[in-house]
PDB file of C-alpha atoms in Angstrom:
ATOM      1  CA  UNK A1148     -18.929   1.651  32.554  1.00  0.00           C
ATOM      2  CA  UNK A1149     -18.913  -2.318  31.667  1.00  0.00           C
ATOM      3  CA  UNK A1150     -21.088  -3.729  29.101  1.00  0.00           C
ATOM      4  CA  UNK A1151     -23.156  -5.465  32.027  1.00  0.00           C
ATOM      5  CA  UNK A1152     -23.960  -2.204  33.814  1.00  0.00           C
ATOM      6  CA  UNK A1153     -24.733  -0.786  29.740  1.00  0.00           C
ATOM      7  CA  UNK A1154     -27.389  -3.540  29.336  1.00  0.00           C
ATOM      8  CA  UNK A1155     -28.957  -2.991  32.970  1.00  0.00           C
ATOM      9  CA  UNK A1156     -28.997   0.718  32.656  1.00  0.00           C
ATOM     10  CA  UNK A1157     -31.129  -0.004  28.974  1.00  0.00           C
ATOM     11  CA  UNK A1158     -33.319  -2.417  30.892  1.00  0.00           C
ATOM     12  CA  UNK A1159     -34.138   0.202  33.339  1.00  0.00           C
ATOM     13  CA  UNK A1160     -35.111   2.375  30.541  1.00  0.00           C
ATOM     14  CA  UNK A1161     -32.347   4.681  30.303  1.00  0.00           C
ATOM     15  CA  UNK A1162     -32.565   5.434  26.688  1.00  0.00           C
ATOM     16  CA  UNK A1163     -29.528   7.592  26.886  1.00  0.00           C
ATOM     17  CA  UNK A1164     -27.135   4.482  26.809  1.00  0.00           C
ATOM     18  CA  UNK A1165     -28.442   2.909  23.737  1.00  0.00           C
ATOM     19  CA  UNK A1166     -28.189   6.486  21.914  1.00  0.00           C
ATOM     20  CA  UNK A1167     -24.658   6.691  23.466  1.00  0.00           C
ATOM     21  CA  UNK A1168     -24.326   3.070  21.358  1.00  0.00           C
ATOM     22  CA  UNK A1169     -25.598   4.413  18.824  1.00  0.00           C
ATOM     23  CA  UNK A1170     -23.700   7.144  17.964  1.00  0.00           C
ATOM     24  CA  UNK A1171     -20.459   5.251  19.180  1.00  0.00           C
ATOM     25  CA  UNK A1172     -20.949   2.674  16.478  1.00  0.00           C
ATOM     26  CA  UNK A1173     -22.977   4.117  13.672  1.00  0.00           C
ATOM     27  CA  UNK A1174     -20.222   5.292  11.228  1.00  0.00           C
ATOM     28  CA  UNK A1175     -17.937   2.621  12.297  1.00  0.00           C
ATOM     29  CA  UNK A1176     -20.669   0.112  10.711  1.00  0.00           C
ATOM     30  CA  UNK A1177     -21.465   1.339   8.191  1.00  0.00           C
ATOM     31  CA  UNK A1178     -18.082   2.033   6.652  1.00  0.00           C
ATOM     32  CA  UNK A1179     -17.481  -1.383   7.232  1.00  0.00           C
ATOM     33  CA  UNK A1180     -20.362  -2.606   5.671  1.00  0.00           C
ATOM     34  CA  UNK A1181     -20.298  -0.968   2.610  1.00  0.00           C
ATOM     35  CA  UNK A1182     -16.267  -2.070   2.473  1.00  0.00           C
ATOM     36  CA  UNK A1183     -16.885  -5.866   3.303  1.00  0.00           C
ATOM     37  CA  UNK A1184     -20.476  -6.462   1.558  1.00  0.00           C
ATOM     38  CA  UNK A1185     -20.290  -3.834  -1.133  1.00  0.00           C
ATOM     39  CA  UNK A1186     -23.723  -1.940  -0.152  1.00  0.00           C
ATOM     40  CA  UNK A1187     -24.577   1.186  -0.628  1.00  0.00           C
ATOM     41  CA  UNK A1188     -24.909   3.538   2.299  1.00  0.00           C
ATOM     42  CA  UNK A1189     -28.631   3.590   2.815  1.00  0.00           C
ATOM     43  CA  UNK A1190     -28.841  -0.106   2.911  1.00  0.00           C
ATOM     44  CA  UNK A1191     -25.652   0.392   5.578  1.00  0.00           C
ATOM     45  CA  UNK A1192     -27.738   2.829   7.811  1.00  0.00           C
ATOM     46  CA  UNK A1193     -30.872   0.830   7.566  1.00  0.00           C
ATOM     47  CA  UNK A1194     -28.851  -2.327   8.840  1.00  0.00           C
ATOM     48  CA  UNK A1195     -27.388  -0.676  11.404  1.00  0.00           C
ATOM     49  CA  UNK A1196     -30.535   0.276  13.241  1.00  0.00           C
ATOM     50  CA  UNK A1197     -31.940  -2.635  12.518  1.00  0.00           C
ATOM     51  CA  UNK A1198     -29.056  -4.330  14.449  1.00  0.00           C
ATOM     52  CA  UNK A1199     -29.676  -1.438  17.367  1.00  0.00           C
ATOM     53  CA  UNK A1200     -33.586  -2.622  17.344  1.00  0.00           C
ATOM     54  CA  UNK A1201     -32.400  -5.991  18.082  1.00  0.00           C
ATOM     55  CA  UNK A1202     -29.907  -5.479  20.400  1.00  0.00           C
ATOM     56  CA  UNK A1203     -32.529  -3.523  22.167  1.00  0.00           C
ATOM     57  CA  UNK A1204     -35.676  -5.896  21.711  1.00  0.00           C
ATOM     58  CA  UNK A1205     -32.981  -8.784  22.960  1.00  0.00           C
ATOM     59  CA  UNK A1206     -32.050  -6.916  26.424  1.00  0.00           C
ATOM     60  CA  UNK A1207     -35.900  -5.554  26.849  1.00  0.00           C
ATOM     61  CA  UNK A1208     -36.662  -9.573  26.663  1.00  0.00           C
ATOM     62  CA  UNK A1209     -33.990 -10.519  29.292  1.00  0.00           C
ATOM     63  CA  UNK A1210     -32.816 -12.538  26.244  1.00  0.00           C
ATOM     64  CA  UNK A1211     -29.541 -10.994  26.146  1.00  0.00           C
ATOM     65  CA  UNK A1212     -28.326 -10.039  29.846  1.00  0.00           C
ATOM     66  CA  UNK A1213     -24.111 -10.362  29.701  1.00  0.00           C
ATOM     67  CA  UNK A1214     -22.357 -10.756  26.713  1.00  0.00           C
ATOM     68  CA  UNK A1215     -19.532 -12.905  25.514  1.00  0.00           C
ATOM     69  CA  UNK A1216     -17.722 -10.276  23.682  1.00  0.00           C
ATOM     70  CA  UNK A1217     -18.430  -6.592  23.319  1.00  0.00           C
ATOM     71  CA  UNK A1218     -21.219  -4.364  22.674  1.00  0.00           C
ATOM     72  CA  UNK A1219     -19.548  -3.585  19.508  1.00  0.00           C
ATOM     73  CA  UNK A1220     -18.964  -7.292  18.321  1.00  0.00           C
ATOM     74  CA  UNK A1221     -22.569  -8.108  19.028  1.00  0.00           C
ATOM     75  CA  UNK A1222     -24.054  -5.599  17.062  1.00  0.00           C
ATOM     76  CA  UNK A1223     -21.764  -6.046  14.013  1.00  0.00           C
ATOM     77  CA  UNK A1224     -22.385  -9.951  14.376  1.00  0.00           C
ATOM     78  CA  UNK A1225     -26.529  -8.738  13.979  1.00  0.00           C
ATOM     79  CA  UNK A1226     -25.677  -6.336  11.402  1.00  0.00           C
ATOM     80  CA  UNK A1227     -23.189  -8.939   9.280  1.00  0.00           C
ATOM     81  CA  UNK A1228     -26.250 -11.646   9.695  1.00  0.00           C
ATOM     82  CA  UNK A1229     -28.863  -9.295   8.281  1.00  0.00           C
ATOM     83  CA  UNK A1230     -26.578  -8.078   5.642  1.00  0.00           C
ATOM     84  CA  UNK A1231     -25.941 -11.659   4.742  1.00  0.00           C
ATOM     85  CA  UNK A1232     -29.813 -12.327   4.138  1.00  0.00           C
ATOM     86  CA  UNK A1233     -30.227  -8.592   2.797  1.00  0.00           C
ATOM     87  CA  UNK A1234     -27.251 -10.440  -0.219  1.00  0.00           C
ATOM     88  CA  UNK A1235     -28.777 -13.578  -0.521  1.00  0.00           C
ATOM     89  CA  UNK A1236     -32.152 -11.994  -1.018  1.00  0.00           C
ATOM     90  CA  UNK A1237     -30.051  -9.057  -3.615  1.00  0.00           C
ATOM     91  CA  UNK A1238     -28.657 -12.165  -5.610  1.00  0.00           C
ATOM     92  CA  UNK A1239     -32.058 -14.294  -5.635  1.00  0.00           C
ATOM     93  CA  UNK A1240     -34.139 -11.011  -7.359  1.00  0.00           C
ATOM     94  CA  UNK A1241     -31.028 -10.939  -9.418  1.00  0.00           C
ATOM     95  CA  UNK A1242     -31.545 -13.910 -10.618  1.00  0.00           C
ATOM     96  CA  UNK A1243     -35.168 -13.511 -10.698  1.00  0.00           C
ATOM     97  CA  UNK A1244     -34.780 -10.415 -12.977  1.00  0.00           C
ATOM     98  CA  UNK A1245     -32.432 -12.414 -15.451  1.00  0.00           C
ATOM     99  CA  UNK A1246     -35.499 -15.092 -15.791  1.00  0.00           C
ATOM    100  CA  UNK A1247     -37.595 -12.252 -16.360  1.00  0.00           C
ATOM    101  CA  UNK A1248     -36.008 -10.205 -19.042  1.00  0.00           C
ATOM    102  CA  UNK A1249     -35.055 -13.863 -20.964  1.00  0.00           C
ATOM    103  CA  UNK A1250     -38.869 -15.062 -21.073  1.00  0.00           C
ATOM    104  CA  UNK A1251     -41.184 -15.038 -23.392  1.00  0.00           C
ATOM    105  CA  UNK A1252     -44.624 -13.827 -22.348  1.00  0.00           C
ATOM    106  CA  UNK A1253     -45.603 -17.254 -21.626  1.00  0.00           C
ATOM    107  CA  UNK A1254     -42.637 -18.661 -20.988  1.00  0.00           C
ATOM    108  CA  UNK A1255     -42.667 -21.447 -23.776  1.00  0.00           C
ATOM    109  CA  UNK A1256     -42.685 -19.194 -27.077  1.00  0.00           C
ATOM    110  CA  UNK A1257     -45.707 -20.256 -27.813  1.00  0.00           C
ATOM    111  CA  UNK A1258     -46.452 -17.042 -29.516  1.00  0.00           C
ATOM    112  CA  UNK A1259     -43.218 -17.907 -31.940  1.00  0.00           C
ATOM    113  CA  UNK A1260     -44.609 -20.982 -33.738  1.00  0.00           C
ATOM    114  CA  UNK A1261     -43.853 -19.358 -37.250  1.00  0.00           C
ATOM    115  CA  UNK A1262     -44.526 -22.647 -39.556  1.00  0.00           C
ATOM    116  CA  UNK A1263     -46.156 -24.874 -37.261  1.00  0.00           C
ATOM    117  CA  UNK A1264     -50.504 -25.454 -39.023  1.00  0.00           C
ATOM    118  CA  UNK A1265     -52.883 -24.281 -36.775  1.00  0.00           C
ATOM    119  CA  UNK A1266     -53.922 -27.463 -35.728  1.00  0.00           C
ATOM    120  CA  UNK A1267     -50.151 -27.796 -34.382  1.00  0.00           C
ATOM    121  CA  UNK A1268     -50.841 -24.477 -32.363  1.00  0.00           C
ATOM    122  CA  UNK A1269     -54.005 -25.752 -31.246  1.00  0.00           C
ATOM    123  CA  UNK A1270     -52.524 -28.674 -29.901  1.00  0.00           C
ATOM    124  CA  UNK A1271     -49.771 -26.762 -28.233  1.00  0.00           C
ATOM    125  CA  UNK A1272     -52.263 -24.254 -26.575  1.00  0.00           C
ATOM    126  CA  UNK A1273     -54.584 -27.983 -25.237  1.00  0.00           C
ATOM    127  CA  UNK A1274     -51.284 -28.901 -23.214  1.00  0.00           C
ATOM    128  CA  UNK A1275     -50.974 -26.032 -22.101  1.00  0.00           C
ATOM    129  CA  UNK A1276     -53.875 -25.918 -20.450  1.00  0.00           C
ATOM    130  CA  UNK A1277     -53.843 -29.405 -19.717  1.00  0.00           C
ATOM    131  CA  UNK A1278     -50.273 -28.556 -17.851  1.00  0.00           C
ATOM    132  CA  UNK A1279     -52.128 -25.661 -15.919  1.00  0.00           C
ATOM    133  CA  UNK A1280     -54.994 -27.606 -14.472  1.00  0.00           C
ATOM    134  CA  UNK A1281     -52.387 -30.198 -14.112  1.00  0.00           C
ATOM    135  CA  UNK A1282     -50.287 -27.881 -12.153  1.00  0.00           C
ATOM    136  CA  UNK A1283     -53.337 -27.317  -9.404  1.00  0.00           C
ATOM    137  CA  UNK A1284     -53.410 -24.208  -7.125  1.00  0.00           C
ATOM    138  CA  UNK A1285     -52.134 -21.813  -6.071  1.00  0.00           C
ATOM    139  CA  UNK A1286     -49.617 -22.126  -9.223  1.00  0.00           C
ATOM    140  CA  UNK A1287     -52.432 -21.812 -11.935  1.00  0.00           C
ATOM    141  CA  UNK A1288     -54.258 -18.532 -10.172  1.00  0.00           C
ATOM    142  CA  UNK A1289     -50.914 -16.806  -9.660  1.00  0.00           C
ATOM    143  CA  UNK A1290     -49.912 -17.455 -13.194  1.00  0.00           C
ATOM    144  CA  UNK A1291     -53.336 -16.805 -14.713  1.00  0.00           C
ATOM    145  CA  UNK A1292     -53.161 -13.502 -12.607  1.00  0.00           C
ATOM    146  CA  UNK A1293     -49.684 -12.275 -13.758  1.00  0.00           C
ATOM    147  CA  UNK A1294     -49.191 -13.565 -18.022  1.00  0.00           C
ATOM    148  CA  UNK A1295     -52.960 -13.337 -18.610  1.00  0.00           C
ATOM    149  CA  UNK A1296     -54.816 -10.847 -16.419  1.00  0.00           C
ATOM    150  CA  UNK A1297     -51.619  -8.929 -16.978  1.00  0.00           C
ATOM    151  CA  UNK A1298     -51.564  -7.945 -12.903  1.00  0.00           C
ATOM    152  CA  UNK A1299     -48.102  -6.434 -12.353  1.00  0.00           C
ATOM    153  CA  UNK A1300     -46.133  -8.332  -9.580  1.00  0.00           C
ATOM    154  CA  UNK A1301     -47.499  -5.685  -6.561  1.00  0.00           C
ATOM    155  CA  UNK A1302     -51.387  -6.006  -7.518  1.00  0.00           C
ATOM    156  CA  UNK A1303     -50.170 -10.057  -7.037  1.00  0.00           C
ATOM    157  CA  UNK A1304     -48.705  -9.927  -3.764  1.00  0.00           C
ATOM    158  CA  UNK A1305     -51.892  -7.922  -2.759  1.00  0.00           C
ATOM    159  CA  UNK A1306     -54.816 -10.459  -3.927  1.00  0.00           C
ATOM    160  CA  UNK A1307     -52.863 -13.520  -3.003  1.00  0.00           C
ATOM    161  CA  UNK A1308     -51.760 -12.240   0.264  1.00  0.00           C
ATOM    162  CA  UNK A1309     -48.115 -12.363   0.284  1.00  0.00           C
ATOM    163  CA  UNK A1310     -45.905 -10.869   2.415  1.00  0.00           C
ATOM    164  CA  UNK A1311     -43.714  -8.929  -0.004  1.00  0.00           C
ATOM    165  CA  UNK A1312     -43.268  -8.319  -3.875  1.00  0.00           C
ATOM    166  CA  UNK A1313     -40.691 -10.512  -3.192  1.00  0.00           C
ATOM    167  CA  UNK A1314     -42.735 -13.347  -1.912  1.00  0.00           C
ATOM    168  CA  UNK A1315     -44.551 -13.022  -5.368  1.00  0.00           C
ATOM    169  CA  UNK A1316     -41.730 -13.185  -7.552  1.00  0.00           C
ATOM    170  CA  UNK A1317     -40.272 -16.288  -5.940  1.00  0.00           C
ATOM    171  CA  UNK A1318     -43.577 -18.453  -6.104  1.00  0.00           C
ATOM    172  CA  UNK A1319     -44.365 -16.753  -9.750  1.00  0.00           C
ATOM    173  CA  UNK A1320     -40.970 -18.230 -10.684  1.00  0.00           C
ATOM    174  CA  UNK A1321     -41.385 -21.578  -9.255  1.00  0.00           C
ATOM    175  CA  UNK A1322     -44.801 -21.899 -10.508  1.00  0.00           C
ATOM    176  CA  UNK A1323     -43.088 -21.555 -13.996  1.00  0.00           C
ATOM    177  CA  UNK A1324     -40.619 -23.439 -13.681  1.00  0.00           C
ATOM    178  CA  UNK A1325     -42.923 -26.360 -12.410  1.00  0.00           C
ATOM    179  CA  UNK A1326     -45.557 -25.425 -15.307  1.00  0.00           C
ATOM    180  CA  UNK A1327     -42.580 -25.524 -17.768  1.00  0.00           C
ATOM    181  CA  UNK A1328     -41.523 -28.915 -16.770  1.00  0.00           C
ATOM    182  CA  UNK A1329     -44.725 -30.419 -16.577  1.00  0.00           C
ATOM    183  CA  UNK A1330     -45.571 -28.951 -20.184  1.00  0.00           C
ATOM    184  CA  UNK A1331     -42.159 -30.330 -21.747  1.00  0.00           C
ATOM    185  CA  UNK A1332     -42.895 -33.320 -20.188  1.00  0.00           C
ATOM    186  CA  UNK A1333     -46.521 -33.236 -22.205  1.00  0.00           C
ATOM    187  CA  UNK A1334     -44.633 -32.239 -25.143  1.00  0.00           C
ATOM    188  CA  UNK A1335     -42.035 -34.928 -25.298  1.00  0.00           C
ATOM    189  CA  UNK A1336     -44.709 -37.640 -24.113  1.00  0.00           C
ATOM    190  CA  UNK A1337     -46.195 -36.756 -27.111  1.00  0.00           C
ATOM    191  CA  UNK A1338     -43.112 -36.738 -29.637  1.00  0.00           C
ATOM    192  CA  UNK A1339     -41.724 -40.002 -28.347  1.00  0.00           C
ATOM    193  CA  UNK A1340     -45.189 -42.397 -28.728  1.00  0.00           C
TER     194      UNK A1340
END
């Protein structure tokens, strides 16, 4: 049977095709996956039928209707995009984690300041909070809400309304890295006058 006659038997509803699919192409994926993006087998699996919900959502909305190349080819071109994003995402918490585990609570070892008077630690803590009000919304909540409330990165995502953890980590760490360059920028202001 052609791929065309494949795609108009699934449009018709005849679920037996796309398991046919399915099972034709499952193992074949995800050994290749885990050889060519060096995933684990879960991550394979879940790939794969996300690429099969696709390919199915696409001919349900008459957006796919003949192909260019075969069945096969399309859905490992699906599955190599999403695993693509799934290892862009991987390296970007990687990365995320690295910032993590080399901060300091507040990111600007503020708690360290072994030898400076308390007046110099006073001053310090003022641009701080001059750099968080300077730093405007939603940065200063989100960072409030993680360093001082002590909200872990879930309880986060949940009262900010974010889509993932994920989402929260990413806008924690920009909101950092802005607060971070806005309070050097205090600090050497400061030291050069």
């Amino acid at each position: 049977m052609s791929d065309e006659n494949i795609i108009a038997r699934i449009r018709q509803g005849d679920e037996s095709k796309l398991m046919a699919i399915y099972r034709a192409y499952r193992n074949d994926f995800i050994f290749w996956a885990m050889r060519h993006f060096s995933c684990n087998e879960e991550i394979a699996k879940d790939v794969f039928q996300v690429a099969i919900t696709i390919f199915y959502e696409n001919i349900m909305s008459g957006k796919l209707s003949k192909l260019s190349s075969s069945v096969k080819t399309y859905l490992f071109a699906i599955g190599k995009n999403k695993l693509h994003e799934n290892q862009v995402a991987r390296e970007r918490d990687l990365k995320i984690q690295q910032f993590e585990q080399d901060k300091i609570k507040d990111g600007f070892q503020l708690e360290n300041l072994e030898g400076e008077t308390s007046e110099e630690k006073e001053g310090m803590y003022k641009m701080l909070e001059k750099a968080l009000i300077e730093l405007g919304e939603p940065c200063r909540t989100v960072l409030e809400m993680y360093y001082y409330q002590d909200l872990s990165i879930e309880e986060l995502a949940t009262k900010m309304d974010y889509k993932s953890t994920d989402s929260a980590k990413t806008q924690k760490y920009k909101c950092l890295t802005r607060l971070k360059k806005i309070f050097q920028e205090s600090v050497l202001g400061i030291k050069n006058i």
